[in-house]
Short mmCIF file of C-alpha atoms and ligand atoms in Angstrom, two decimals:
data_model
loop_
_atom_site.label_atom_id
_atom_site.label_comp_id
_atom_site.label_asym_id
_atom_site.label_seq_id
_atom_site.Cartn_x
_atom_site.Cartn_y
_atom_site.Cartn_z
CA UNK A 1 -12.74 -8.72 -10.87
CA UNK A 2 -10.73 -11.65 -9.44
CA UNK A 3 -10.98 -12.73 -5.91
CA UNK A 4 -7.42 -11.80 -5.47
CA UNK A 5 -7.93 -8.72 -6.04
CA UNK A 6 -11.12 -8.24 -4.06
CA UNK A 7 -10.63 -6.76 -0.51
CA UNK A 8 -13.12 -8.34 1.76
CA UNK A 9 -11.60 -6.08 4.60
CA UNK A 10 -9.38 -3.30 5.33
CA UNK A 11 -7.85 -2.17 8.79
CA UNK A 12 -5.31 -0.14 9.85
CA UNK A 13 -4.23 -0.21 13.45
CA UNK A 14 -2.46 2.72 14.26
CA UNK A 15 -1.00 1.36 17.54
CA UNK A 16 1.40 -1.42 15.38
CA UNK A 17 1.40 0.96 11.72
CA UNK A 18 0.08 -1.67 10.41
CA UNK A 19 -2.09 -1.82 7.38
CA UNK A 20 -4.12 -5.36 7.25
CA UNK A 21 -6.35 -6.01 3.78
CA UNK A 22 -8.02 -9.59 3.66
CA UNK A 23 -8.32 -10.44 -0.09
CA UNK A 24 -11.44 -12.59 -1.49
CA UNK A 25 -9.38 -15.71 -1.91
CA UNK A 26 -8.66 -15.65 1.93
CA UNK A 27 -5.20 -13.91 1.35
CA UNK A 28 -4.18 -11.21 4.00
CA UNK A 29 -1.75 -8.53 3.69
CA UNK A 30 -0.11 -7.00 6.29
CA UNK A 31 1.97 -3.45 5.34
CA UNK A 32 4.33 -1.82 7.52
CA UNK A 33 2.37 2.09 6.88
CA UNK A 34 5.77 3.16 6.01
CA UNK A 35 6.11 0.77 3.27
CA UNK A 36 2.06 1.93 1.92
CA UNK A 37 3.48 5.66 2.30
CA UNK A 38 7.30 4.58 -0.06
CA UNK A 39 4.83 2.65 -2.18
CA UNK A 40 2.54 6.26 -3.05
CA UNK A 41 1.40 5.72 -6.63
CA UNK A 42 0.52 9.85 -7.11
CA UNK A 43 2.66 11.43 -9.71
CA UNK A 44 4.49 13.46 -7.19
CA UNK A 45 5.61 10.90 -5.14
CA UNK A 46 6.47 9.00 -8.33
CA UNK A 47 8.93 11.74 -10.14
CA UNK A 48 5.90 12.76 -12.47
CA UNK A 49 2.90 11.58 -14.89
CA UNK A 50 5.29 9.27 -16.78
CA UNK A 51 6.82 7.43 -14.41
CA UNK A 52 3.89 6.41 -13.27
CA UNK A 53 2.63 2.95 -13.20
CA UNK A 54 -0.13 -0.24 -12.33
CA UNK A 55 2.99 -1.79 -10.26
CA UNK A 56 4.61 -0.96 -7.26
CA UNK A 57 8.18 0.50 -7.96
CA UNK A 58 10.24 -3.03 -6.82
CA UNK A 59 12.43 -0.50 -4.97
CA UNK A 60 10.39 0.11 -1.71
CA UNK A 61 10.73 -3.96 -1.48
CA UNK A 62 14.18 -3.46 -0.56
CA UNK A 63 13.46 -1.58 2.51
CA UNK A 64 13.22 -3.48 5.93
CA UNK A 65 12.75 -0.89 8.69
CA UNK A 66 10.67 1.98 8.08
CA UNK A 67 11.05 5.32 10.51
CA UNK A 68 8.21 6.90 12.35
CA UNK A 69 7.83 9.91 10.89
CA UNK A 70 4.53 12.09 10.16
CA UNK A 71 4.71 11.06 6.62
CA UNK A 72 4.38 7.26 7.62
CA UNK A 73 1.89 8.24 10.18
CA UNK A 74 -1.50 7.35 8.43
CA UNK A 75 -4.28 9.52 9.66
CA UNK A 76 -7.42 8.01 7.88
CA UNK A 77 -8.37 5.91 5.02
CA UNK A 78 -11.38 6.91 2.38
CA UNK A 79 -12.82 4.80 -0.21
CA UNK A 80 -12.46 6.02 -3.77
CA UNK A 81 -15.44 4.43 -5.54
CA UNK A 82 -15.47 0.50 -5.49
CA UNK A 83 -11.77 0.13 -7.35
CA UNK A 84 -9.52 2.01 -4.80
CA UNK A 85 -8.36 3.42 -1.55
CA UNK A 86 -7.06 6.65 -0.62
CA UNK A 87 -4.89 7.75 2.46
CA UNK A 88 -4.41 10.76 4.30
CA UNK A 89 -0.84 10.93 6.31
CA UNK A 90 0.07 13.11 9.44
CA UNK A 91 2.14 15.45 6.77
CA UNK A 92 -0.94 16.19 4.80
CA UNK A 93 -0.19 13.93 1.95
CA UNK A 94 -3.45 12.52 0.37
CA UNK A 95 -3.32 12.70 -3.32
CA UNK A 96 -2.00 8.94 -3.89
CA UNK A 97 -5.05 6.86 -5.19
CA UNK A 98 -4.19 2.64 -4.58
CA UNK A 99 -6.12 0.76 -6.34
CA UNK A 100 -6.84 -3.17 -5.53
CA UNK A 101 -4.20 -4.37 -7.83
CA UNK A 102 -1.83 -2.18 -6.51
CA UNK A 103 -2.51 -2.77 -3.69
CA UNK A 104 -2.22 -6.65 -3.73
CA UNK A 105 1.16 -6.34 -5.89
CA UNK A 106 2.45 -4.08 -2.92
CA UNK A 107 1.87 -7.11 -0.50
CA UNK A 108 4.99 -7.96 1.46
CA UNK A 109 4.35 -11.22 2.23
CA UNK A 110 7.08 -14.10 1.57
CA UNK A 111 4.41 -15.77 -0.42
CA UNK A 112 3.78 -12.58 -3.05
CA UNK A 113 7.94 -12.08 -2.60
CA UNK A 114 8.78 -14.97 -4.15
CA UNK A 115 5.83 -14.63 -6.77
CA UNK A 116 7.37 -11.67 -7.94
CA UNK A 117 11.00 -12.20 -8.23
CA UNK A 118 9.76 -15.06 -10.46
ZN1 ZN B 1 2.15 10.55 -3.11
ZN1 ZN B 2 0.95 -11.60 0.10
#
């Protein structure tokens, strides 16, 4: 596994909805919970087993302001073995499953930005 995508640490503050994940090569993400609820990778959220996929739809990128609603409300965080993270949200939403790549392509940083409109 590469240190990128490596979490050394994962927090979520539920005062600021904000999700911060310190990567093993000393990069930090910081996601708007909003953003970690548009991204859901579950088949649901995603229109269905065959749209889904190891990348974050580009669409939820496009998004600036996210509302406070229950479904951007994250309640609690589990570990899913050593590859992935799972999150529960005020609606009762829980089946997406983020994995550490996913994860660090969802990061919303101008650095991973401009990486991806490469
Ligand atoms: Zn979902
Ligand atoms: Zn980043």
């Amino acid at each position: 596994m590469s240190d990128s995508e490596n979490p050394i640490s994962i927090s979520a503050n539920r005062e600021t909805h904000v999700l911060t994940i310190t990567w093993g090569d000393q990069h930090v993400s910081r996601y708007p919970f909003g953003l970690v609820r548009l991204g859901c990778p579950c088949a649901s959220c995603r229109g269905g087993h065959e749209n889904m996929r190891a990348d974050p739809d580009p669409i939820v990128f496009t998004y600036t302001e996210f509302p406070d609603l229950p479904e951007t409300r994250m309640r609690g965080l589990e570990g899913v073995g050593s590859y992935a993270v799972m999150f529960e949200w005020e609606d009762g939403h829980h089946t997406g499953i983020y994995n550490w790549h996913f994860l660090r392509a969802l990061c919303p940083c101008e650095e991973c930005r401009a990486k991806r409109e490469k």
